[in-house]
């Protein structure tokens, strides 16, 4: 499975794969494998990408077309 949205967001931002990889703590080659679908993306990397792009993991994965991130969780009062 390829993840077109992470590539499109990177290109729209005029960022290189090396820049995105370094921003989320990965070598460029590892990030390139994720972007092309050559490797599965671990959950913690999905979270880092969502934070980097200011969106939700669901948007990155194509599960929603709403680009806005989810609102922060409300703190519970016990």
Short mmCIF file of N, CA, C and O in Angstrom, two decimals:
data_model
loop_
_atom_site.label_atom_id
_atom_site.label_comp_id
_atom_site.label_asym_id
_atom_site.label_seq_id
_atom_site.Cartn_x
_atom_site.Cartn_y
_atom_site.Cartn_z
N UNK A 1 0.84 -1.18 0.00
CA UNK A 1 0.00 0.00 0.00
C UNK A 1 0.89 1.24 0.00
O UNK A 1 1.81 1.34 0.79
N UNK A 2 0.61 2.15 -0.88
CA UNK A 2 1.36 3.41 -0.89
C UNK A 2 0.53 4.46 -0.17
O UNK A 2 -0.69 4.38 -0.12
N UNK A 3 1.21 5.41 0.39
CA UNK A 3 0.53 6.45 1.16
C UNK A 3 0.73 7.78 0.45
O UNK A 3 1.64 8.55 0.74
N UNK A 4 -0.12 8.00 -0.52
CA UNK A 4 -0.03 9.18 -1.39
C UNK A 4 -0.12 10.48 -0.60
O UNK A 4 0.54 11.45 -0.93
N UNK A 5 -0.92 10.50 0.44
CA UNK A 5 -1.10 11.75 1.18
C UNK A 5 0.19 12.22 1.85
O UNK A 5 0.46 13.41 1.87
N UNK A 6 0.98 11.30 2.40
CA UNK A 6 2.20 11.78 3.04
C UNK A 6 3.17 12.31 2.00
O UNK A 6 3.89 13.27 2.25
N UNK A 7 3.16 11.72 0.82
CA UNK A 7 4.00 12.26 -0.26
C UNK A 7 3.48 13.61 -0.73
O UNK A 7 4.24 14.56 -0.90
N UNK A 8 2.17 13.70 -0.94
CA UNK A 8 1.58 14.95 -1.41
C UNK A 8 1.80 16.09 -0.41
O UNK A 8 2.13 17.21 -0.80
N UNK A 9 1.63 15.80 0.88
CA UNK A 9 1.85 16.84 1.89
C UNK A 9 3.31 17.28 1.91
O UNK A 9 3.61 18.47 2.03
N UNK A 10 4.20 16.32 1.78
CA UNK A 10 5.64 16.66 1.75
C UNK A 10 5.95 17.54 0.54
O UNK A 10 6.61 18.58 0.66
N UNK A 11 5.46 17.15 -0.62
CA UNK A 11 5.73 17.92 -1.83
C UNK A 11 5.07 19.29 -1.78
O UNK A 11 5.66 20.28 -2.22
N UNK A 12 3.84 19.38 -1.25
CA UNK A 12 3.16 20.67 -1.11
C UNK A 12 3.93 21.62 -0.20
O UNK A 12 3.86 22.83 -0.35
N UNK A 13 4.66 21.04 0.76
CA UNK A 13 5.45 21.84 1.69
C UNK A 13 6.84 22.16 1.14
O UNK A 13 7.62 22.86 1.79
N UNK A 14 7.14 21.62 -0.04
CA UNK A 14 8.48 21.77 -0.65
C UNK A 14 9.58 21.23 0.25
O UNK A 14 10.64 21.83 0.39
N UNK A 15 9.30 20.10 0.89
CA UNK A 15 10.27 19.45 1.76
C UNK A 15 10.83 18.23 1.06
O UNK A 15 10.13 17.54 0.32
N UNK A 16 12.07 17.92 1.35
CA UNK A 16 12.69 16.70 0.82
C UNK A 16 12.37 15.53 1.76
O UNK A 16 11.98 15.72 2.91
N UNK A 17 12.57 14.33 1.24
CA UNK A 17 12.42 13.15 2.10
C UNK A 17 13.43 13.19 3.23
O UNK A 17 13.13 12.79 4.35
N UNK A 18 14.62 13.70 2.96
CA UNK A 18 15.65 13.80 4.00
C UNK A 18 15.20 14.74 5.11
O UNK A 18 15.40 14.45 6.30
N UNK A 19 14.56 15.86 4.75
CA UNK A 19 14.09 16.80 5.76
C UNK A 19 13.00 16.18 6.63
O UNK A 19 13.03 16.27 7.86
N UNK A 20 12.03 15.54 5.99
CA UNK A 20 10.94 14.92 6.75
C UNK A 20 11.50 13.81 7.64
O UNK A 20 11.16 13.72 8.82
N UNK A 21 12.36 12.99 7.08
CA UNK A 21 12.96 11.92 7.88
C UNK A 21 13.66 12.46 9.11
O UNK A 21 13.46 11.98 10.23
N UNK A 22 14.50 13.47 8.90
CA UNK A 22 15.23 14.07 10.04
C UNK A 22 14.26 14.69 11.04
O UNK A 22 14.48 14.61 12.26
N UNK A 23 13.18 15.29 10.56
CA UNK A 23 12.21 15.94 11.45
C UNK A 23 11.48 14.96 12.35
O UNK A 23 11.04 15.31 13.44
N UNK A 24 11.34 13.71 11.88
CA UNK A 24 10.64 12.70 12.69
C UNK A 24 11.60 11.64 13.23
O UNK A 24 11.16 10.63 13.75
N UNK A 25 12.90 11.89 13.08
CA UNK A 25 13.89 11.02 13.68
C UNK A 25 14.22 9.75 12.90
O UNK A 25 14.51 8.72 13.51
N UNK A 26 14.18 9.84 11.57
CA UNK A 26 14.47 8.68 10.72
C UNK A 26 15.48 9.03 9.64
O UNK A 26 15.52 10.18 9.19
N UNK A 27 16.23 8.05 9.17
CA UNK A 27 17.05 8.28 7.99
C UNK A 27 16.15 8.49 6.76
O UNK A 27 15.03 7.96 6.70
N UNK A 28 16.65 9.19 5.77
CA UNK A 28 15.88 9.44 4.55
C UNK A 28 15.42 8.15 3.89
O UNK A 28 14.29 8.03 3.46
N UNK A 29 16.30 7.16 3.83
CA UNK A 29 15.97 5.90 3.16
C UNK A 29 14.79 5.19 3.83
O UNK A 29 13.90 4.66 3.16
N UNK A 30 14.76 5.20 5.14
CA UNK A 30 13.65 4.57 5.87
C UNK A 30 12.35 5.31 5.57
O UNK A 30 11.33 4.68 5.28
N UNK A 31 12.41 6.64 5.62
CA UNK A 31 11.20 7.41 5.30
C UNK A 31 10.75 7.13 3.87
O UNK A 31 9.55 6.97 3.61
N UNK A 32 11.68 7.04 2.93
CA UNK A 32 11.33 6.78 1.54
C UNK A 32 10.60 5.44 1.41
O UNK A 32 9.63 5.33 0.64
N UNK A 33 11.05 4.43 2.15
CA UNK A 33 10.35 3.13 2.13
C UNK A 33 8.92 3.28 2.66
O UNK A 33 7.99 2.68 2.11
N UNK A 34 8.73 4.05 3.70
CA UNK A 34 7.38 4.26 4.23
C UNK A 34 6.50 4.96 3.20
O UNK A 34 5.37 4.57 2.97
N UNK A 35 7.04 6.00 2.59
CA UNK A 35 6.26 6.79 1.64
C UNK A 35 5.85 5.96 0.42
O UNK A 35 4.76 6.12 -0.11
N UNK A 36 6.73 5.07 -0.02
CA UNK A 36 6.44 4.26 -1.21
C UNK A 36 5.66 2.99 -0.89
O UNK A 36 5.24 2.28 -1.81
N UNK A 37 5.48 2.69 0.39
CA UNK A 37 4.77 1.47 0.76
C UNK A 37 5.68 0.27 0.86
O UNK A 37 5.21 -0.85 1.01
N UNK A 38 7.00 0.48 0.77
CA UNK A 38 7.95 -0.63 0.86
C UNK A 38 8.05 -1.22 2.26
O UNK A 38 8.50 -2.35 2.41
N UNK A 39 7.65 -0.47 3.25
CA UNK A 39 7.62 -0.93 4.65
C UNK A 39 6.35 -0.42 5.30
O UNK A 39 5.85 0.64 4.97
N UNK A 40 5.86 -1.17 6.27
CA UNK A 40 4.71 -0.72 7.05
C UNK A 40 5.14 0.40 7.98
O UNK A 40 6.25 0.38 8.53
N UNK A 41 4.26 1.35 8.18
CA UNK A 41 4.57 2.49 9.04
C UNK A 41 4.11 2.17 10.46
O UNK A 41 2.93 1.91 10.68
N UNK A 42 5.02 2.19 11.43
CA UNK A 42 4.65 1.92 12.82
C UNK A 42 3.76 3.04 13.39
O UNK A 42 3.84 4.19 12.94
N UNK A 43 2.93 2.71 14.37
CA UNK A 43 2.02 3.70 14.94
C UNK A 43 2.71 4.98 15.42
O UNK A 43 2.18 6.08 15.22
N UNK A 44 3.88 4.86 16.07
CA UNK A 44 4.53 6.07 16.58
C UNK A 44 4.99 6.99 15.45
O UNK A 44 5.00 8.21 15.60
N UNK A 45 5.29 6.42 14.28
CA UNK A 45 5.69 7.24 13.13
C UNK A 45 4.47 7.95 12.55
O UNK A 45 4.54 9.11 12.14
N UNK A 46 3.33 7.26 12.51
CA UNK A 46 2.09 7.92 12.07
C UNK A 46 1.83 9.16 12.93
O UNK A 46 1.48 10.22 12.42
N UNK A 47 2.00 9.00 14.24
CA UNK A 47 1.79 10.12 15.15
C UNK A 47 2.75 11.26 14.89
O UNK A 47 2.35 12.43 14.89
N UNK A 48 4.01 10.95 14.67
CA UNK A 48 5.00 12.00 14.40
C UNK A 48 4.69 12.72 13.10
O UNK A 48 4.82 13.95 12.99
N UNK A 49 4.27 11.97 12.07
CA UNK A 49 3.90 12.60 10.80
C UNK A 49 2.68 13.50 10.95
O UNK A 49 2.64 14.60 10.40
N UNK A 50 1.69 13.03 11.68
CA UNK A 50 0.49 13.85 11.92
C UNK A 50 0.87 15.14 12.64
O UNK A 50 0.37 16.22 12.29
N UNK A 51 1.74 15.05 13.63
CA UNK A 51 2.19 16.25 14.34
C UNK A 51 2.96 17.18 13.41
O UNK A 51 2.75 18.40 13.43
N UNK A 52 3.83 16.63 12.59
CA UNK A 52 4.62 17.44 11.67
C UNK A 52 3.74 18.21 10.70
O UNK A 52 3.95 19.40 10.45
N UNK A 53 2.72 17.55 10.16
CA UNK A 53 1.84 18.17 9.17
C UNK A 53 0.62 18.86 9.78
O UNK A 53 -0.16 19.46 9.05
N UNK A 54 0.45 18.77 11.08
CA UNK A 54 -0.68 19.43 11.73
C UNK A 54 -2.02 18.86 11.31
O UNK A 54 -2.97 19.60 11.06
N UNK A 55 -2.09 17.56 11.24
CA UNK A 55 -3.32 16.89 10.82
C UNK A 55 -3.53 15.65 11.68
O UNK A 55 -2.85 15.46 12.68
N UNK A 56 -4.46 14.80 11.28
CA UNK A 56 -4.73 13.57 12.03
C UNK A 56 -4.14 12.38 11.29
O UNK A 56 -3.90 12.41 10.08
N UNK A 57 -3.93 11.31 12.03
CA UNK A 57 -3.47 10.06 11.43
C UNK A 57 -4.51 9.56 10.44
O UNK A 57 -4.17 9.07 9.36
N UNK A 58 -5.78 9.70 10.78
CA UNK A 58 -6.84 9.25 9.87
C UNK A 58 -6.75 9.96 8.52
O UNK A 58 -6.95 9.35 7.47
N UNK A 59 -6.45 11.25 8.53
CA UNK A 59 -6.29 11.98 7.26
C UNK A 59 -5.09 11.43 6.48
O UNK A 59 -5.19 11.19 5.27
N UNK A 60 -3.98 11.23 7.16
CA UNK A 60 -2.79 10.72 6.48
C UNK A 60 -3.04 9.37 5.84
O UNK A 60 -2.55 9.07 4.76
N UNK A 61 -3.83 8.54 6.52
CA UNK A 61 -4.11 7.19 6.03
C UNK A 61 -5.23 7.15 4.99
O UNK A 61 -5.52 6.10 4.43
N UNK A 62 -5.88 8.29 4.75
CA UNK A 62 -6.97 8.32 3.78
C UNK A 62 -8.30 7.87 4.33
O UNK A 62 -9.23 7.60 3.58
N UNK A 63 -8.42 7.82 5.65
CA UNK A 63 -9.67 7.38 6.28
C UNK A 63 -10.69 8.50 6.39
O UNK A 63 -11.85 8.25 6.63
N UNK A 64 -10.24 9.75 6.23
CA UNK A 64 -11.12 10.91 6.23
C UNK A 64 -10.53 11.94 5.29
O UNK A 64 -9.33 11.92 5.01
N UNK A 65 -11.39 12.82 4.80
CA UNK A 65 -10.91 13.92 3.96
C UNK A 65 -10.83 15.22 4.73
O UNK A 65 -10.54 16.26 4.16
N UNK A 66 -11.08 15.17 6.03
CA UNK A 66 -10.99 16.35 6.90
C UNK A 66 -9.54 16.48 7.33
O UNK A 66 -9.02 15.62 8.06
N UNK A 67 -8.90 17.57 6.89
CA UNK A 67 -7.47 17.73 7.16
C UNK A 67 -7.19 18.27 8.56
O UNK A 67 -6.10 18.07 9.12
N UNK A 68 -8.15 18.95 9.17
CA UNK A 68 -7.94 19.53 10.49
C UNK A 68 -7.62 18.43 11.51
O UNK A 68 -8.21 17.35 11.47
N UNK A 69 -6.70 18.72 12.43
CA UNK A 69 -6.42 17.72 13.48
C UNK A 69 -7.59 17.62 14.44
O UNK A 69 -8.44 18.52 14.50
N UNK A 70 -7.64 16.53 15.15
CA UNK A 70 -8.69 16.38 16.16
C UNK A 70 -8.44 17.37 17.29
O UNK A 70 -7.29 17.68 17.60
N UNK A 71 -9.50 17.83 17.94
CA UNK A 71 -9.29 18.71 19.10
C UNK A 71 -8.64 17.94 20.24
O UNK A 71 -8.78 16.72 20.33
N UNK A 72 -7.90 18.63 21.10
CA UNK A 72 -7.27 17.94 22.23
C UNK A 72 -8.33 17.29 23.12
O UNK A 72 -9.46 17.78 23.23
N UNK A 73 -7.96 16.21 23.74
CA UNK A 73 -8.87 15.51 24.65
C UNK A 73 -9.15 16.39 25.86
O UNK A 73 -8.28 17.10 26.36
N UNK A 74 -10.37 16.32 26.33
CA UNK A 74 -10.74 17.05 27.54
C UNK A 74 -10.19 16.32 28.76
O UNK A 74 -10.20 15.09 28.79
N UNK A 75 -9.73 17.09 29.71
CA UNK A 75 -9.25 16.48 30.95
C UNK A 75 -10.43 16.05 31.78
O UNK A 75 -11.43 16.77 31.93
N UNK A 76 -10.31 14.85 32.32
CA UNK A 76 -11.39 14.31 33.16
C UNK A 76 -11.24 14.81 34.57
O UNK A 76 -10.14 14.93 35.10
N UNK A 77 -12.36 15.10 35.15
CA UNK A 77 -12.38 15.43 36.58
C UNK A 77 -12.92 14.23 37.32
O UNK A 77 -14.01 13.76 37.04
N UNK A 78 -12.17 13.73 38.23
CA UNK A 78 -12.60 12.56 39.01
C UNK A 78 -13.27 12.97 40.29
O UNK A 78 -13.13 13.94 40.87
#
